[in-house]
Coordinates of C-alpha atoms in Angstrom, one line a residue:
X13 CA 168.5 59.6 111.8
X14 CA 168.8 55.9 111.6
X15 CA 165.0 55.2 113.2
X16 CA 164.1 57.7 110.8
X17 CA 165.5 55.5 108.0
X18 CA 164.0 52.5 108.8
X19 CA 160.5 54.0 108.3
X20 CA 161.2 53.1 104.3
X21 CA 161.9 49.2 105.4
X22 CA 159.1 49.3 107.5
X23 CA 156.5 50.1 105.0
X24 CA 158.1 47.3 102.8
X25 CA 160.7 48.7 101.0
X26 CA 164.2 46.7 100.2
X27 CA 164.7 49.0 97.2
X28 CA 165.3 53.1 97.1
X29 CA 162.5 54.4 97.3
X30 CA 164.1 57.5 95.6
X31 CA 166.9 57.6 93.0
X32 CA 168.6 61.0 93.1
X33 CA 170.8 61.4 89.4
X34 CA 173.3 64.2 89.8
X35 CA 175.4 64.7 86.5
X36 CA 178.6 66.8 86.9
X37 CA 180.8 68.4 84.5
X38 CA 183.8 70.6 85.9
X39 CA 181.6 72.4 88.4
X40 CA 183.7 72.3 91.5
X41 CA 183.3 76.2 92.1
X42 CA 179.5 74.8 93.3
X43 CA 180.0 71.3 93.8
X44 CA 180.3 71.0 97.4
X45 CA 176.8 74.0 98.0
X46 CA 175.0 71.2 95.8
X47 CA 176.1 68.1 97.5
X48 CA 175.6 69.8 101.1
X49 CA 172.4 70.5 100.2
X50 CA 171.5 67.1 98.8
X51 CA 173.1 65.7 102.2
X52 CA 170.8 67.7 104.2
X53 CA 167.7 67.4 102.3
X54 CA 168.4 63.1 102.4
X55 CA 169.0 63.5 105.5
X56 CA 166.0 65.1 106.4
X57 CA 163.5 62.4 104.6
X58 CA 162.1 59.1 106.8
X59 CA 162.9 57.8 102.7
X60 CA 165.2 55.4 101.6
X61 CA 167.3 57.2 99.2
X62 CA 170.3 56.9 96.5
X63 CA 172.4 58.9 94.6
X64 CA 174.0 58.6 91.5
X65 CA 176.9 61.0 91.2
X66 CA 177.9 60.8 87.4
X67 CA 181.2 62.4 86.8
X68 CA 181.1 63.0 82.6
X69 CA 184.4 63.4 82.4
X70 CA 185.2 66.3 84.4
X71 CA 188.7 67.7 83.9
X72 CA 188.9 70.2 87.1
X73 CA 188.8 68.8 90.9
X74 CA 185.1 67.7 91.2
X75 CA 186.3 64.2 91.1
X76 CA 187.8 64.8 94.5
X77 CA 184.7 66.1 96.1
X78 CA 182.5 63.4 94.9
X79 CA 185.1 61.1 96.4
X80 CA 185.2 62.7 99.9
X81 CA 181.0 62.8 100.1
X82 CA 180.8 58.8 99.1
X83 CA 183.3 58.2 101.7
X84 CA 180.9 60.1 104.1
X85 CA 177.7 58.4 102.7
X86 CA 177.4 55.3 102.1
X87 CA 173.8 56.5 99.9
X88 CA 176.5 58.4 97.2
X89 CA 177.5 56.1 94.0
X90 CA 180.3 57.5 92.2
X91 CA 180.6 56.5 88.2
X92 CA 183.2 58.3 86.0
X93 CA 182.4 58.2 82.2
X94 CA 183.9 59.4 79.1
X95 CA 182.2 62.3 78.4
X96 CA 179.1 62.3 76.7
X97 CA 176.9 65.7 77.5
X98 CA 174.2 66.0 79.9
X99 CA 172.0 64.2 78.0
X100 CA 174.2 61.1 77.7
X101 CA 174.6 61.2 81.8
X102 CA 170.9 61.3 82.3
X103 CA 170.1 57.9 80.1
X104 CA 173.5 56.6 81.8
X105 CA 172.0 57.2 84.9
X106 CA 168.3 56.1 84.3
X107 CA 170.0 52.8 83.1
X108 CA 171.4 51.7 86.8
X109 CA 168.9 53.5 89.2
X110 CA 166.6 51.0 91.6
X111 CA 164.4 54.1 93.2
X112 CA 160.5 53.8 92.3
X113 CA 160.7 57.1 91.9
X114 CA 163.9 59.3 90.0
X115 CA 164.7 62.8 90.0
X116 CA 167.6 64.9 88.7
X117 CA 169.8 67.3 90.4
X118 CA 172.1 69.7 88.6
X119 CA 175.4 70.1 90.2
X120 CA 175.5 73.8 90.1
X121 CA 172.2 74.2 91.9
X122 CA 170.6 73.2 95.0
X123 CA 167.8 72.3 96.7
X124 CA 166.1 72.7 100.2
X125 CA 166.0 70.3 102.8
X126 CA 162.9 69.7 103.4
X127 CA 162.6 69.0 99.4
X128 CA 162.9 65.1 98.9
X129 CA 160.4 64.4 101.9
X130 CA 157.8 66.5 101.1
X131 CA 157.8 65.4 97.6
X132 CA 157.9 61.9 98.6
X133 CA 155.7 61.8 101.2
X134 CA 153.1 63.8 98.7
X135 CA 153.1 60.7 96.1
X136 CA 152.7 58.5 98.6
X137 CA 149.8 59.9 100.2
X138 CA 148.2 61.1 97.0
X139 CA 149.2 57.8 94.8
X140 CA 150.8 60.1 92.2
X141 CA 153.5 58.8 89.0
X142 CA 154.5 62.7 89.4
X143 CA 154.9 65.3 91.8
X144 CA 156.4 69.0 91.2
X145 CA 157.4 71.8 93.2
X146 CA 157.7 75.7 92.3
X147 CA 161.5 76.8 91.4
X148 CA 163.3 79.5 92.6
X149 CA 166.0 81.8 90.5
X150 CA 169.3 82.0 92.5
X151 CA 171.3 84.9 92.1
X152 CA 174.8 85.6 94.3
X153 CA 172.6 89.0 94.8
X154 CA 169.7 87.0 96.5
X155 CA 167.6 90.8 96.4
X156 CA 167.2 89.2 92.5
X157 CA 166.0 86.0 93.7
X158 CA 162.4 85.2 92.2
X159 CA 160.0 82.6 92.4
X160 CA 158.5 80.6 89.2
X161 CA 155.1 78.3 89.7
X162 CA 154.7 74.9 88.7
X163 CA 151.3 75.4 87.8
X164 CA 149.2 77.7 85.8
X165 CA 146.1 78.2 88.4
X166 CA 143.5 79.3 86.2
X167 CA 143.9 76.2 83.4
X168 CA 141.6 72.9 83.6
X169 CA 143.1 69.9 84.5
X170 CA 146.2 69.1 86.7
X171 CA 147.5 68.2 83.2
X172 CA 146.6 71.6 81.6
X173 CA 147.9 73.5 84.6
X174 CA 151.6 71.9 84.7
X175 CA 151.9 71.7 80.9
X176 CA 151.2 75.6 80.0
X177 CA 154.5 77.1 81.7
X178 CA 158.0 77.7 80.3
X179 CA 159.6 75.6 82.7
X180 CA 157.4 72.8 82.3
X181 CA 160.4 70.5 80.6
X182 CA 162.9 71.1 83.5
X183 CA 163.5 67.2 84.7
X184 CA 165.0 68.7 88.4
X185 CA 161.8 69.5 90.3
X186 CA 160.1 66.8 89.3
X187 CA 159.6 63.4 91.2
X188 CA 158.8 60.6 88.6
X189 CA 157.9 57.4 88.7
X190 CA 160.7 55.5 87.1
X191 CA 158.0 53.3 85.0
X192 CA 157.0 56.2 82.6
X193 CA 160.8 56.7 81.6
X194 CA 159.9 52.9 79.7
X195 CA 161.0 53.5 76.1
X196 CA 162.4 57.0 76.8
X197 CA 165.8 58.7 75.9
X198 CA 167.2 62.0 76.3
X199 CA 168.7 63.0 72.7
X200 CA 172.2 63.0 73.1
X201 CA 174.2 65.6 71.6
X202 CA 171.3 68.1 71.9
X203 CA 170.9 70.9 74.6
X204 CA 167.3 71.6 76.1
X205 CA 167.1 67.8 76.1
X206 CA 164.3 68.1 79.1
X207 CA 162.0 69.4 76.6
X208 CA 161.8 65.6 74.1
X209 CA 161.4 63.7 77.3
X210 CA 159.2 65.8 80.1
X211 CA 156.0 66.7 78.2
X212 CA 155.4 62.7 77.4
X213 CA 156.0 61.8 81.1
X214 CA 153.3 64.1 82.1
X215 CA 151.1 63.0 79.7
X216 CA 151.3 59.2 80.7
X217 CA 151.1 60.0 84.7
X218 CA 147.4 58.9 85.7
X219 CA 148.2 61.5 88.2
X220 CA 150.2 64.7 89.0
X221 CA 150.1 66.2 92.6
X222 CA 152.3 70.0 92.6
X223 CA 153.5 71.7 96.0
X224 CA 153.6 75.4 95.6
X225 CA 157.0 75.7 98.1
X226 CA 160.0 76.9 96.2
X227 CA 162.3 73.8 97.2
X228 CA 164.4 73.7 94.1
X229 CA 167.5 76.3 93.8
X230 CA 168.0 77.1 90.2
X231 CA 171.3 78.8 90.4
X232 CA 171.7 81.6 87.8
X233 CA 175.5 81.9 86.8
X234 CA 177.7 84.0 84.2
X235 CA 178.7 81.6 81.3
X236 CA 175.7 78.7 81.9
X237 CA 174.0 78.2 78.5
X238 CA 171.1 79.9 79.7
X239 CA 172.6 82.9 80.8
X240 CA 175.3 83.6 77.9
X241 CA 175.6 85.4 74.6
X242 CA 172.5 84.4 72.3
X243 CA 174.4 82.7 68.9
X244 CA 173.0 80.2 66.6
X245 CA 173.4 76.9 68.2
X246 CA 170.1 77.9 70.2
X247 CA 168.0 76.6 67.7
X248 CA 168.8 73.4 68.4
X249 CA 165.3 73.5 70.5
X250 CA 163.7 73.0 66.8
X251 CA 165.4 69.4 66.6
X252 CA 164.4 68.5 70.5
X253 CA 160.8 70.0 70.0
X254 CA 160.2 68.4 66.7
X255 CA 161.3 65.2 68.4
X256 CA 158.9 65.5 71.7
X257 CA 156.0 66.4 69.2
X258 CA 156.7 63.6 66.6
X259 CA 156.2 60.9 69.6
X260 CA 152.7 62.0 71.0
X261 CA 150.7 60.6 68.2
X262 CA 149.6 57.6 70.7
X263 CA 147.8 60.3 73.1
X264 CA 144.3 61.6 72.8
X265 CA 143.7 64.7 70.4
X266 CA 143.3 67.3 73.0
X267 CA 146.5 66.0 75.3
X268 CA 148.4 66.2 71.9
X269 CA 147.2 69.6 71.0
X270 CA 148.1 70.8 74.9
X271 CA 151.9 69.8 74.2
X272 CA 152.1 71.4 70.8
X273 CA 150.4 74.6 72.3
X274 CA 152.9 74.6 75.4
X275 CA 156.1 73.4 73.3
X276 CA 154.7 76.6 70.4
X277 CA 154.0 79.4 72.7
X278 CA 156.7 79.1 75.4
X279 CA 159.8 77.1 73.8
X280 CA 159.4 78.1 70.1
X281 CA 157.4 81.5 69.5
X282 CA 159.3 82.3 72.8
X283 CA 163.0 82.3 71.5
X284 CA 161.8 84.4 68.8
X285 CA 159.5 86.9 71.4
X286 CA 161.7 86.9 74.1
X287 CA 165.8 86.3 72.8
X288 CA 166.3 86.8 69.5
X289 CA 164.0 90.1 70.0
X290 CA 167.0 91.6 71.9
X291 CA 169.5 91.6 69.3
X292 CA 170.6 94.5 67.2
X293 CA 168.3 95.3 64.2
X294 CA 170.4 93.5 61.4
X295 CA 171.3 90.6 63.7
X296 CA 167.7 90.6 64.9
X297 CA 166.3 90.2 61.4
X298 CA 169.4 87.5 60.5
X299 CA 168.2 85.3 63.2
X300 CA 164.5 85.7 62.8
X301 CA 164.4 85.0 59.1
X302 CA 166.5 81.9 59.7
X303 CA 164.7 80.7 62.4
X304 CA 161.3 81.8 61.6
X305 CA 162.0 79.4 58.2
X306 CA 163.0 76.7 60.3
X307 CA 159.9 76.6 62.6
X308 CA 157.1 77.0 59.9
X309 CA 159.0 74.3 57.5
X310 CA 159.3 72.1 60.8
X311 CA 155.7 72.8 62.1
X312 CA 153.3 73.2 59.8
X313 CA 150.3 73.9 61.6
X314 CA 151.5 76.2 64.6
X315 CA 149.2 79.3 63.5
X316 CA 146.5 77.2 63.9
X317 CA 147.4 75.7 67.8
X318 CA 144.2 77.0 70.1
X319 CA 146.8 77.9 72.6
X320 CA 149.0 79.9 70.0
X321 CA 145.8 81.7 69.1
X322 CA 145.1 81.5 72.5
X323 CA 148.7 84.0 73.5
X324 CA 147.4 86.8 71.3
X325 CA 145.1 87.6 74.0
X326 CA 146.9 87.6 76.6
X327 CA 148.4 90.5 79.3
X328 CA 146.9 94.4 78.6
X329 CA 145.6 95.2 75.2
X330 CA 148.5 97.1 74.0
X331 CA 150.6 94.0 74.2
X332 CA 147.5 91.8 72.6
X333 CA 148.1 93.9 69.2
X334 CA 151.7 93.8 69.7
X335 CA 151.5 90.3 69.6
X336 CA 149.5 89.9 66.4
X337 CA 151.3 92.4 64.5
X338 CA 154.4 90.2 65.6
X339 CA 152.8 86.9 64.7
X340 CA 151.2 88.6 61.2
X341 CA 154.2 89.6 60.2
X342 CA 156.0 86.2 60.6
X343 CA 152.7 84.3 58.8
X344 CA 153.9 86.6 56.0
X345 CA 157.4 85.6 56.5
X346 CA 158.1 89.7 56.3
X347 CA 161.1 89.5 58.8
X348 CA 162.7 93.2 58.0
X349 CA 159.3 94.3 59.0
X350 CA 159.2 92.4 62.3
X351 CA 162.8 93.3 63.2
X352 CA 162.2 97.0 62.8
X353 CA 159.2 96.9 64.7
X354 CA 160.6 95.0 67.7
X355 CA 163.0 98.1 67.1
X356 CA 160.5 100.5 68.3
X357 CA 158.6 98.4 70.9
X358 CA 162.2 97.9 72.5
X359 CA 162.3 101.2 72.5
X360 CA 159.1 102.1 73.8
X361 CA 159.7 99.5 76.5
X362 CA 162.9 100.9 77.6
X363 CA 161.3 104.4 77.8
X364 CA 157.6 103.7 79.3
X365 CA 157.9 100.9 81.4
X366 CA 161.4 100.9 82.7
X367 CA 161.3 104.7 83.7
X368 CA 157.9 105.0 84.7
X369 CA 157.1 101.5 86.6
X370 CA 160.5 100.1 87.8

């Protein structure tokens, strides 16, 4: 391990050549999975590597197992801070990392060892300010476990084929060169922070290399924002999508209609499509009217994106003129209608597809 190590001094490097951020708040039930697996995959790269375990103020015992890994590895920076949110720890973090390249780590996921290394070892041989990998869905059943791409195959550019995906914005299976985080904060106080930040850094990477490997755990837990009961403070994606789109005026016309396109079809039009679809008729139509309101007071020309236009045609016919009855009916702000019929095509989904192709 330590002739492996000093492969990174011997191609020049005094300096990380990889800052690891790891922000944790009271998640000590997965704390020790996530830094075992960090250990391993550092372990496992010729890299030099540092982490920066950010304790935001954690009030259960993951203190005392960030303490017990820096006392194992000398790599592993402790810092306690007041706390601040996950956005606050990421900007803390970006403020005291030396790596030439920086990547995240959520502290109730995890990754695979051979993650860091490949990644690395891909920039270096390609030249590239990014590199991403595919991200896998952990469940405690891992029969659910499931696969997500980084890329879109069938899309133009490198650009176009990481931009167009849902989870474009997550900031953990990514490999960035620190430079393009230059004049970049993540909004604090907001959730879905990633989303303000991710789509500027891959529009000012001269180049993006993606390994299709799954490396990144994504650990899907009861009681995680993503996975609990839908309520109002989701909309906060408005505010950080409205930011990310109000600071891309300095890009070329097409780049900037790309973002809008990904940030409209699979963060916006998708809360409404896909979330606040699954409510209850009368809480359905609540939500949609207020947040349908929000969105076309907020952005103005979203009916008018190519790639919006562009989502109507998508998947089997059937779900090509459910799509723009949906989005007619939201142009003509009738929300009742909409609600009602998402009614039926729940419905109708339940019925056709989960009985006859599940």
């Amino acid at each position: 391990m330590k002739d492996e190590k000093k492969n990174g001094k011997d191609l020049g490097y005094n300096v990380p050549q990889l800052s690891i951020i790891v922000p944790v708040y009271n998640t000590s039930k997965y704390l020790n999975r996530c830094l075992a697996s960090l250990v391993e995959a550092v372990d496992n790269t010729r890299y030099l590597v540092e982490v920066l375990v950010i304790n935001d103020g954690s009030t259960d015992n993951s203190e005392e197992i960030i303490d017990e890994y820096c006392i194992k590895y000398s790599y592993i920076k402790k810092f306690n801070k007041m706390n601040g949110g996950l956005s606050d720890v990421k900007n803390y973090g970006l403020k005291r990392v030396k790596g030439e390249y920086v990547i995240f780590l959520d502290s109730d996921d995890y990754v695979a060892p051979q993650m860091y290394n490949s990644m690395l070892l891909k920039a270096y041989e390609e030249e590239a300010d990014i590199v991403i990998c595919d991200i896998e869905l952990a469940y405690d059943d891992s029969n659910r476990n499931s696969v997500h791409s980084c890329i879109v195959p069938f899309r133009g550019s490198m650009f176009a084929k990481c931009i167009d995906l849902n989870m474009m914005p997550a900031s953990w299976n990514k490999v960035v060169k620190r430079k393009l985080y230059d004049g970049l904060e993540f909004p604090v106080g907001k959730n879905n922070e990633d989303i303000a930040v991710t789509p500027i850094l891959l529009a000012r990477a001269d180049k993006i290399s993606v390994i299709n490997q799954p490396f990144y755990k994504y650990y899907q837990r009861e009681g995680s924002i993503q996975n609990s009961v839908f309520d109002e403070r989701r909309f906060v994606i408005i505010d950080t999508c409205k930011m990310c789109i109000d600071s891309i005026d300095k890009f070329d016309s097409d780049v900037q209609e790309m973002i809008k396109g990904s940030i409209y079809v699979h963060q916006i039009l998708s809360m409404a499509f896909y979330m606040i679809r699954k409510e209850h008729l009368l809480k359905r139509y609540r939500y949609l009217k207020k947040y349908l309101e929000r969105v076309q007071d907020e952005f103005v020309d979203i009916w008018s994106n190519s790639e919006v236009k562009e989502f109507m045609t998508w998947d089997s016919k059937w779900i090509q003129r459910g799509r723009r009855m949906a989005i007619f009916f939201m142009r003509k702000k009738q929300y009742f209608v909409l609600s009602s019929f998402w009614g039926v095509c729940n419905v109708l989904y339940d019925y056709v597809y989960l009985k006859f192709f599940k």
